[in-house]
XYZ file of C-alpha atoms in Angstrom:
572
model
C 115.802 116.375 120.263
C 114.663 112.737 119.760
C 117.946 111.454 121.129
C 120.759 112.384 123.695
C 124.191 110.229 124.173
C 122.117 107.565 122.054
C 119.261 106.983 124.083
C 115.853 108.852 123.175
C 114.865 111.387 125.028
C 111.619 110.153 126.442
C 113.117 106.986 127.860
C 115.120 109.192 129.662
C 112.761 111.664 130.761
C 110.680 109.079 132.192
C 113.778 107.023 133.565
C 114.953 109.688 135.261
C 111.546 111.008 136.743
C 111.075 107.196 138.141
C 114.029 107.369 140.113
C 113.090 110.624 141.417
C 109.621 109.586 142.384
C 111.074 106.678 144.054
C 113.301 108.813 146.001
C 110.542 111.281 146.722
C 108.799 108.374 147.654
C 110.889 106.768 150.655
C 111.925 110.331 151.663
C 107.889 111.038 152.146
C 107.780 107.367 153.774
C 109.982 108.435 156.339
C 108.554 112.190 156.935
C 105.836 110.518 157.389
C 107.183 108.145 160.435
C 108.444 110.637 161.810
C 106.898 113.912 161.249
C 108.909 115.774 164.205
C 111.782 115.012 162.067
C 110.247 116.285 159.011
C 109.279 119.557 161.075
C 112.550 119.924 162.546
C 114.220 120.386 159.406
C 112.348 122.283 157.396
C 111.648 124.979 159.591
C 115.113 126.541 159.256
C 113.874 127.504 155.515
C 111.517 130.439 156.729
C 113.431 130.987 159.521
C 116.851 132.126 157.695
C 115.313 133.648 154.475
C 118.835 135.370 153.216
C 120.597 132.216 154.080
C 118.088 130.151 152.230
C 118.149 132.435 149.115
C 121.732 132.205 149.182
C 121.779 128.546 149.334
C 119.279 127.939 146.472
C 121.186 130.304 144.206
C 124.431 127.886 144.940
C 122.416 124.794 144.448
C 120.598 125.618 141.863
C 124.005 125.975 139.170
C 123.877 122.525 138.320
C 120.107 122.620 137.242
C 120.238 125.579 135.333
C 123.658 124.545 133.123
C 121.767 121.037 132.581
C 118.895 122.544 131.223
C 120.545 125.865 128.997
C 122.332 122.832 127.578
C 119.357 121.050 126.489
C 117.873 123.843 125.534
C 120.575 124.765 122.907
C 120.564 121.572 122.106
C 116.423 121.762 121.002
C 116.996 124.917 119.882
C 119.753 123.601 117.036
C 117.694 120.746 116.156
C 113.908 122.440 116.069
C 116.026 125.114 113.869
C 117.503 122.257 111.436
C 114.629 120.496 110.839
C 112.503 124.135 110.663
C 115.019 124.678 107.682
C 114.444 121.073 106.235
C 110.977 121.538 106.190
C 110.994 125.017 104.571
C 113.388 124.263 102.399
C 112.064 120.984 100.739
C 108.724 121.333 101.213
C 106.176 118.190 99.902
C 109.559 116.559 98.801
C 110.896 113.519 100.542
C 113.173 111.991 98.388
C 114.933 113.046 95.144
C 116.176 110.468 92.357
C 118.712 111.463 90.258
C 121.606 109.587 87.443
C 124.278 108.348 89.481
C 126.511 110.450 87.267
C 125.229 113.325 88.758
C 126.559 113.315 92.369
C 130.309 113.744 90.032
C 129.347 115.629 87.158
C 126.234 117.220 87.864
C 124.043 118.384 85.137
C 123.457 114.859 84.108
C 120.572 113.661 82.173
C 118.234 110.489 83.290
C 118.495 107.476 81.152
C 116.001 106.896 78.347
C 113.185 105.482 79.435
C 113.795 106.423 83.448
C 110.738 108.450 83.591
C 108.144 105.740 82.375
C 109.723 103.266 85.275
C 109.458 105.914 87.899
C 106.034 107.398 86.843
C 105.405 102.855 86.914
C 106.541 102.158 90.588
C 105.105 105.309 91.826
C 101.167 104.707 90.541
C 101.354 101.160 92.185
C 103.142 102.383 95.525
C 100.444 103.068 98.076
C 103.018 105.265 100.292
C 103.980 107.874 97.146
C 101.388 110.784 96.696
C 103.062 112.328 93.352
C 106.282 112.680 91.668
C 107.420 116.070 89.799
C 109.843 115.202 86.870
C 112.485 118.645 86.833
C 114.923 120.171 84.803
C 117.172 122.312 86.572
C 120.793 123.967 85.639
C 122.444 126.955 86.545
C 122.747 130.140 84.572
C 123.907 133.554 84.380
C 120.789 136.383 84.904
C 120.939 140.132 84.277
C 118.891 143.016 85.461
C 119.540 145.895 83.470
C 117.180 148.293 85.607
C 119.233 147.372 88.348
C 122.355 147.172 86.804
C 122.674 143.522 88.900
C 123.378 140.063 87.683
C 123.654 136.550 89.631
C 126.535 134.297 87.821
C 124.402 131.258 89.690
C 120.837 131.379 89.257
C 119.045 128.543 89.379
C 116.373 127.673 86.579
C 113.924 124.887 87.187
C 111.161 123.544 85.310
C 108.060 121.971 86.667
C 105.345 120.356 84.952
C 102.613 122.247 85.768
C 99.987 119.091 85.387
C 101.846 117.526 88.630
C 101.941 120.828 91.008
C 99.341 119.296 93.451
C 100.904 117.032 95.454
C 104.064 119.287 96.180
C 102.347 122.112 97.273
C 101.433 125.619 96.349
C 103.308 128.638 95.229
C 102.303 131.795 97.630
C 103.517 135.399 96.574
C 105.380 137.664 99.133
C 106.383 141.444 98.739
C 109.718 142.226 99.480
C 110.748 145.534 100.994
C 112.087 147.358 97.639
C 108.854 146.086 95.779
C 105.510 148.114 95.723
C 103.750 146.138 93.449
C 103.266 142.657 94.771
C 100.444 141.304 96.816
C 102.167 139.137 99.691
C 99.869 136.222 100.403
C 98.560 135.042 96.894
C 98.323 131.429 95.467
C 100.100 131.225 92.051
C 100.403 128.370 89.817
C 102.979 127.280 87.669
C 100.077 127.171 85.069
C 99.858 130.918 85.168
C 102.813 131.254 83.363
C 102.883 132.307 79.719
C 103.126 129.262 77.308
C 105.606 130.654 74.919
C 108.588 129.749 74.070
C 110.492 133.150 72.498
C 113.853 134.401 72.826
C 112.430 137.993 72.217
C 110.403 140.868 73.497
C 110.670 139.205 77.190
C 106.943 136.939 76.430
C 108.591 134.363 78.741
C 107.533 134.170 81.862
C 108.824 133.248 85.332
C 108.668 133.246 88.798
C 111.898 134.635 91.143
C 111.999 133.336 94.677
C 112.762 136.038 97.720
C 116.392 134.675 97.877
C 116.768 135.546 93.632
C 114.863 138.854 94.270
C 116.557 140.128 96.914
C 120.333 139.109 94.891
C 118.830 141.140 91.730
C 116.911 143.697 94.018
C 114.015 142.649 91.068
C 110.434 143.526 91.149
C 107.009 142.481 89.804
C 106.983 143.048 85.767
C 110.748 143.532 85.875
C 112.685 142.461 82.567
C 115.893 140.060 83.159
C 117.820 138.654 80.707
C 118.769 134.772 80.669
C 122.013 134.014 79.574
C 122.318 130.540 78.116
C 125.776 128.389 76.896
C 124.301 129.282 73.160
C 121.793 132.150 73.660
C 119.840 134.823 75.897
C 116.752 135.436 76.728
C 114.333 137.586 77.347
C 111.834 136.926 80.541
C 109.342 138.913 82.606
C 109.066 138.585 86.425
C 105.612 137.352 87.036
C 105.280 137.211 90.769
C 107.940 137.192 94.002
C 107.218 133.859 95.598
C 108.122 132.778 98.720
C 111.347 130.697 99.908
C 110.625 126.934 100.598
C 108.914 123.879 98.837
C 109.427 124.004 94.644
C 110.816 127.557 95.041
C 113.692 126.174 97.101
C 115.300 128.763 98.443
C 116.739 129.457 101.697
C 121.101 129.344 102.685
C 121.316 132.537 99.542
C 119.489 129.744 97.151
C 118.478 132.283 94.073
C 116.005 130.281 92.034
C 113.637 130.859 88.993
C 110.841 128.802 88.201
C 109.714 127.946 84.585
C 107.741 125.783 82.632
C 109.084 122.560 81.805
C 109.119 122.786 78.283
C 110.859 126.882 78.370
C 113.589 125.235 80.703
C 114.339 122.569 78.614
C 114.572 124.686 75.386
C 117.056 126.960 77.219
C 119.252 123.859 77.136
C 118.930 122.991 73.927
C 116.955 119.314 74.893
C 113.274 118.029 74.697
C 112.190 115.700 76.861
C 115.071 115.685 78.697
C 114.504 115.792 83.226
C 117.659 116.604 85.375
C 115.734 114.488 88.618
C 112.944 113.384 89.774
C 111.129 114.450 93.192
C 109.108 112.356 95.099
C 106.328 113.287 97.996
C 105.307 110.980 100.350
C 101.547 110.466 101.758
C 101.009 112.660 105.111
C 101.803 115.973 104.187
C 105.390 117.946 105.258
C 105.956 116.815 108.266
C 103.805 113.072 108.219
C 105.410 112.074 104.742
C 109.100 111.366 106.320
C 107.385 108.086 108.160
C 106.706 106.806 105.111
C 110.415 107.777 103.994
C 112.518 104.407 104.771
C 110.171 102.015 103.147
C 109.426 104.474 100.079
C 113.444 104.848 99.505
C 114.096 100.750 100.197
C 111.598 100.113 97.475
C 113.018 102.849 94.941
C 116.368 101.339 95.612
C 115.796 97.876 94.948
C 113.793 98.931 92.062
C 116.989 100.484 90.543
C 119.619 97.818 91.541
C 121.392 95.760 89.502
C 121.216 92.040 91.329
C 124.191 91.034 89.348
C 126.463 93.756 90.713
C 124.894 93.321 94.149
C 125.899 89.386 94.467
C 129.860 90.256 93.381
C 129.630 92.503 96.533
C 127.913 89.739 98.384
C 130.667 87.690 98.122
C 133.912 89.966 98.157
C 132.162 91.112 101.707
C 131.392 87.286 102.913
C 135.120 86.357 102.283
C 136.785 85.380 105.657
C 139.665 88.088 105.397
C 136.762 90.684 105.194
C 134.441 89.186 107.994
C 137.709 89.622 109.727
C 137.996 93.398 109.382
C 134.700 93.768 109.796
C 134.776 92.187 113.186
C 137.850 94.471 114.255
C 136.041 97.655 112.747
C 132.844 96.687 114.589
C 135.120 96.526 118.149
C 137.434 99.571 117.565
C 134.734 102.054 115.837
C 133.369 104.765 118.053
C 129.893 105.536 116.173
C 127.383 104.081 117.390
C 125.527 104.372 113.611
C 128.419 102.617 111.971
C 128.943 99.899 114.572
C 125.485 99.000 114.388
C 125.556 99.536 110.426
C 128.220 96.711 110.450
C 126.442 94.774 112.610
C 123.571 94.369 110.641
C 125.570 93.820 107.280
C 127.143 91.003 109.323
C 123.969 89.643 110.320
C 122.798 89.642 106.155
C 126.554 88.210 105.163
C 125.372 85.241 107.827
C 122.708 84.140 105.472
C 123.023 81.458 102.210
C 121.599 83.635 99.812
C 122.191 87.475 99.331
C 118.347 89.235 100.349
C 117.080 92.861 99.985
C 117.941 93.635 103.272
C 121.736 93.243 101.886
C 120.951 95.718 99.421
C 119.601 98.427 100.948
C 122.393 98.207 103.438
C 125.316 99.101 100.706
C 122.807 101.298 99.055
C 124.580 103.822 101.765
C 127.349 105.354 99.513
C 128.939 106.841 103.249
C 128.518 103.290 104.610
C 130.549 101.726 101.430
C 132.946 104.422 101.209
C 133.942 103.324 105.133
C 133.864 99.571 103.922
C 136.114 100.670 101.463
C 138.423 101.961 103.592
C 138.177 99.617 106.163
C 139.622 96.529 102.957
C 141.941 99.101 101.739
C 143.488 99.590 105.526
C 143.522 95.601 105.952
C 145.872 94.801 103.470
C 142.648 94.056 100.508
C 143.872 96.535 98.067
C 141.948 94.320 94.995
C 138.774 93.854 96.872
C 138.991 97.610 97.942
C 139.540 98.632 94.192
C 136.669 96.218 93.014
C 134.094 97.155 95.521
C 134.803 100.769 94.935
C 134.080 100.020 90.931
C 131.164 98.276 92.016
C 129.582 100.306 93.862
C 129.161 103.010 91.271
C 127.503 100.414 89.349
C 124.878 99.336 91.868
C 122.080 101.217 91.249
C 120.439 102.560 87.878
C 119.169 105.515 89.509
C 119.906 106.830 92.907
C 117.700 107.461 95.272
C 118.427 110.356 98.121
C 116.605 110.036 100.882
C 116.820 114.241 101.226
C 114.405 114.811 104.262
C 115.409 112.205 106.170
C 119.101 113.208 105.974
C 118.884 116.535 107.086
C 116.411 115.409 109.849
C 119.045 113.123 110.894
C 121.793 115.868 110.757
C 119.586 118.283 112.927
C 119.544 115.542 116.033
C 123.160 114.673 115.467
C 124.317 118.282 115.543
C 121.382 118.949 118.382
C 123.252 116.130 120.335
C 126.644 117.502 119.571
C 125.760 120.967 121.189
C 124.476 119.363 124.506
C 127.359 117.209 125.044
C 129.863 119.703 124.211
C 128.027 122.202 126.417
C 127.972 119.477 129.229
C 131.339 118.743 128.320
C 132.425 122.607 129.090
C 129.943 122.917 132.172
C 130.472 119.464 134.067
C 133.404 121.227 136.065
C 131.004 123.872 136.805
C 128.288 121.021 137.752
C 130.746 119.219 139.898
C 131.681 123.036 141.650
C 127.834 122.936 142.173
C 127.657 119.872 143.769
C 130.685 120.607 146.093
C 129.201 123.954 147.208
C 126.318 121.531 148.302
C 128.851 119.333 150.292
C 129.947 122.279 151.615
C 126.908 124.518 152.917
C 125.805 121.539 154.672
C 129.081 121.184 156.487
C 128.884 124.912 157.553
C 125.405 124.409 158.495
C 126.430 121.780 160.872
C 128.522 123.629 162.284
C 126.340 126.886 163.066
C 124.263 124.565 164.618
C 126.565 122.056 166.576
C 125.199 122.841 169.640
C 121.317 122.217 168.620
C 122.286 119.091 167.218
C 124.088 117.952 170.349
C 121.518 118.854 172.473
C 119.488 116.932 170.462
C 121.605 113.417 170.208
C 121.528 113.912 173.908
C 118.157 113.601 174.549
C 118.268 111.029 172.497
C 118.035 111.559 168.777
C 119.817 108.624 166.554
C 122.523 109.652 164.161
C 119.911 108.393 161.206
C 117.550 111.443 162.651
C 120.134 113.772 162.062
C 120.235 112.777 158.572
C 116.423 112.689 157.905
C 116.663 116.372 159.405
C 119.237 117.554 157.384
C 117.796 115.499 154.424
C 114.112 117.022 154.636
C 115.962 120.674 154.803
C 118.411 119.798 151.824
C 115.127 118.586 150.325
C 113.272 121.708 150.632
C 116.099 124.237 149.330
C 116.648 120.948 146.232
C 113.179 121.136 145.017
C 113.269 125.414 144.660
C 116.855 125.445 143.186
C 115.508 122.744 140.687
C 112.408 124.813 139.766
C 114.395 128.044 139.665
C 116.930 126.629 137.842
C 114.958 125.133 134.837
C 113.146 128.394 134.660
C 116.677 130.049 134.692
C 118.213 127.796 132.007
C 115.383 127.840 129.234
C 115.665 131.943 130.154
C 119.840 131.590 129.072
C 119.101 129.125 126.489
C 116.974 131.785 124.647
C 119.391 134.188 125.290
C 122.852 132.142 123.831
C 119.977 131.395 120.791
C 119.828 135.382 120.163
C 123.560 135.641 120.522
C 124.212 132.842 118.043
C 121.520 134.153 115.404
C 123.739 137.563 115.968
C 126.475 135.620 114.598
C 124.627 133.921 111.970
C 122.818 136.168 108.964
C 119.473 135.652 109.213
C 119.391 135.121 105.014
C 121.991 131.774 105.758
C 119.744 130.368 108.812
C 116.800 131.317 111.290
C 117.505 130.322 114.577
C 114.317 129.125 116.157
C 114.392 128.854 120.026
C 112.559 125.660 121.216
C 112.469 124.288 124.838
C 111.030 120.505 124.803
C 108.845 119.203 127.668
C 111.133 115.867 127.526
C 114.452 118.255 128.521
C 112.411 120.707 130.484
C 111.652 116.735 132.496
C 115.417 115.554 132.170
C 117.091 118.970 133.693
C 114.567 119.345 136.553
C 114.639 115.486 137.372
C 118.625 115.103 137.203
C 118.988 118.792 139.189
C 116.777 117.025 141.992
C 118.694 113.691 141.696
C 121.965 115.030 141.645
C 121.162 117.308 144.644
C 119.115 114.737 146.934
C 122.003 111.944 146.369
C 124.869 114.860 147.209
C 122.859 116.104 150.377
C 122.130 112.931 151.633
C 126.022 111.945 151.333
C 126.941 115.454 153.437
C 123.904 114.911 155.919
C 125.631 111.377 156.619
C 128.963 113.359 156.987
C 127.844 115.805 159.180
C 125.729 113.633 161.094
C 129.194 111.702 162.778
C 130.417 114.393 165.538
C 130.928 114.324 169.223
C 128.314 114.748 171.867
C 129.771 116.223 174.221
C 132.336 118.310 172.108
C 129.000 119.804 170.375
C 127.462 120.407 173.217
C 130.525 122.537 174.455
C 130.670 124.227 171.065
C 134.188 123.279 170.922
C 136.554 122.483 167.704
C 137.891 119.340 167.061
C 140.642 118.166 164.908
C 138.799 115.278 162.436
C 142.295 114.031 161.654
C 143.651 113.521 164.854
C 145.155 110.296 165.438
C 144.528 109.218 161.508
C 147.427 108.006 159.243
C 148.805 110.205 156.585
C 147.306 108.167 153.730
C 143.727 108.653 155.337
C 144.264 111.774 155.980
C 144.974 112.671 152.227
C 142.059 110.450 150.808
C 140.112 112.515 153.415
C 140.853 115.959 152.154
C 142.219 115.336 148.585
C 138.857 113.673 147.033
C 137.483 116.870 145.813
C 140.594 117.269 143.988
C 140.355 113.839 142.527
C 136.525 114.107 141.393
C 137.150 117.733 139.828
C 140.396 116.038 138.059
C 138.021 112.964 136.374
């Protein structure tokens, strides 16, 4: 994860492992003042082994729920964006008619190709684009008796393959005659265009295959609104990239010119797709400024300045301000904050526009006029904002890289949401082994004040002790938690079928940092408050190894703030 509760991860990492250094800090300050101090307390570790097992496995519940949590939490998100990857491959973005989020199957404009293929050439951050028609049609297998009612048929352009990647064979199970491992090009395919004796060629991805149970060479029939026809398997390629795949995605791959035929058009593309300079994984830097400049390529200025000023009007600053206050996203209030910041201005810029470019964004906005009383403005920006744009532009990889850290950051909290009782249980079982050990060893430490040892030694004993036993819980229970985070990650991919989502397991070094710093933290600040508890007794009532009443001689009210605060912290 890049992000937990809004704040990136490796701020917090290093936040956290300040404070602990600074704590491990004064504590060595002090051992080192008084080293007889130091001594004195941690040589009940060796000395008690059992005990000290025992009291490390207590102490250590706190570390090891913090860091199963954030391991879940990596695991989610490293699986997400594993699948994003995979999935879309060289693509980054994806433009498409606006028509086509409603309809689907929609056309691009005249023309829309020549603009793209335009901006693209003279856009340093775009590698390649790969114009695509793609619908949806009914295949048969009649050696296997099997048909898919939803098989996807894409064509590429076989002249633009380059930037998006390579095609690479696999075998599956049920299929003796393919190579796994081969490059293939869309250029391989056969270059005729023939509803008979099955000359067509294509390519079936694993997810089609394994739906069809289809093999190398295999014969399938194409069934088309006005005809059928006849294609040969030429290779089993694998899921991801132009094959898409992935989620049950069944998908055949054709030349442009066969798929467009099968749908009675010529020169006719469904979408565009776009791949960004640096590769997979490097190309989604280059994502927001690629899709800003796409977008305000496609705009319509006109239609943008009406929303300018049905937005600026004082009624709608209004709501805005009260949305901004009462909203509980941190995304949308700072969405609004910036659109505020652009409504500010005399004149309507392109920083305005790729704001409301954000269809979720304007549907809230929407909302938000239609709640306040604006029903007109509400109807009109709604009417507007379908107008907008020429083209849209989906940022694809960028979404679903977003979606992985907001689902990663889900899982933790609600896992931290479900475990903080058990934390807080932790951290009272801390409270109380110190007490007990206090008073095992009344005696010693009367004895000790006796002689004359300060009440702040007492601490620094029981602190150096509590140290020891913190700093092997925390180690012990990191190790522990990435162990049951990789565990709940094979019982959830138990749940899940493998063919819908792989569950990768993935442990970060930022929350392997954030669950042993807070363990130690939370530990060192809890046994510093019980040393400082246990620390207050009687000489000469130690001494005697007598009991004495704490509450003697203390009001009622005390006495229930005393003995009722557990119960109050476990209630918040």
């Amino acid at each position: 994860m890049e992000q937990l509760f809004g704040i990136p991860t490796l701020w917090l990492a290093l936040g956290l492992a300040l404070v602990l250094l600074v704590l491990l800090g004064v504590t060595a300050y002090f051992a080192n003042r008084h080293r007889f101090l130091f001594k004195l307390g941690v040589r009940n570790v060796p000395r008690r082994k059992a005990q000290s097992v025992l009291i490390v496995m207590g102490l250590m519940l706190s570390t090891t729920i913090i860091a199963s949590s954030l391991g879940i939490g990596d695991t989610v998100t490293h699986s997400i964006r594993v699948d994003a990857f995979t999935a879309l491959g060289h693509t980054d973005e994806i433009i498409s008619s606006p028509e086509a989020e409603l309809f689907g199957g929609v056309f691009l404009p005249d023309g829309a190709l020549d603009q793209i293929q335009s901006i693209a050439s003279a856009h340093d951050q775009i590698d390649g684009i790969m114009p695509q028609t793609d619908s949806q049609f009914i295949a048969i297998l009649p050696r296997s008796a099997r048909a898919e009612a939803e098989m996807r048929v894409i064509g590429f352009d076989p002249d633009l393959q380059k930037p998006f990647g390579q095609l690479i064979t696999a075998q599956p199970e049920w299929d003796g005659l393919s190579k796994p491992g081969n490059v293939v090009e869309i250029d391989d395919l056969s270059r005729v265009l023939t509803t008979e004796r099955a000359r067509n060629e294509m390519f079936l991805n694993e997810d089609a295959a394994r739906e069809l149970k289809a093999k190398k060479g295999d014969r399938i029939i194409i069934v088309t609104p006005t005809d059928s026809w006849q294609m040969r398997v030429h290779s089993i390629v694998k899921n991801g990239g132009l094959s898409g795949g992935g989620g049950s995605s069944p998908v055949a791959i054709v030349r442009l010119g066969l798929a467009q035929a099968m749908l009675g058009v010529e020169g006719k593309f469904t979408k565009v797709l776009v791949s960004n300079r640096g590769g997979i994984e490097g190309g989604i830097r280059e994502s927001a400024d690629v899709t800003r400049d796409l977008r305000l390529a496609f705009s319509n200025r006109d239609v943008a300045q009406e929303i300018f000023e049905i937005l600026r009007g004082p009624r709608s600053l209004a709501l805005l301000d009260f949305s901004e206050e009462r909203s509980v996203s941190h995304g949308l209030r700072d969405d609004i904050s910036l659109l505020k910041l652009e409504l500010g201005r005399d004149a309507m810029s392109d920083d305005f526009i790729s704001i409301v470019a954000d269809q979720q964004f304007v549907a809230t906005l929407v909302t938000v006029l239609n709640r306040g009383g604006l029903e007109e403005n509400s109807e009109r920006l709604n009417t507007l904002s379908s107008q907008l744009f020429n083209l849209t532009v989906d940022d694809i990889k960028a979404d679903r890289l977003e979606l992985a850290e907001q689902t990663g950051s889900q899982f933790v909290s609600l896992f931290t949401i479900f475990g903080s009782v058990s934390i807080i249980v932790g951290l009272l079982l801390v409270f109380l082994v110190f007490v007990l050990l206090a008073a095992a060893r009344s005696s010693e430490i009367g004895i000790g004040r006796a002689i004359g040892l300060r009440q702040s030694h007492v601490v620094q004993a029981f602190l150096y002790e509590g140290l020891a036993y913190a700093l092997a819980a925390a180690v012990l229970g990191t190790i522990l938690g990435v162990i049951a985070s990789i565990a709940l990650s094979t019982i959830l991919q138990s749940v899940v079928s493998s063919d819908q989502f792989t569950i990768h397991s993935k442990f970060t070094t930022n929350s392997a940092i954030i669950a042993f710093s807070a363990g130690m933290v939370l530990t060192i600040v809890t046994v510093f408050l019980s040393s400082l508890w246990v620390s207050r007794l009687n000489i000469i009532v130690a001494i005697r190894g007598l009991r004495v009443n704490p509450n003697r001689d203390v009001s009622t009210p005390v006495r229930i703030l005393r003995q009722g605060w557990p119960v109050v912290v476990v209630g918040v």
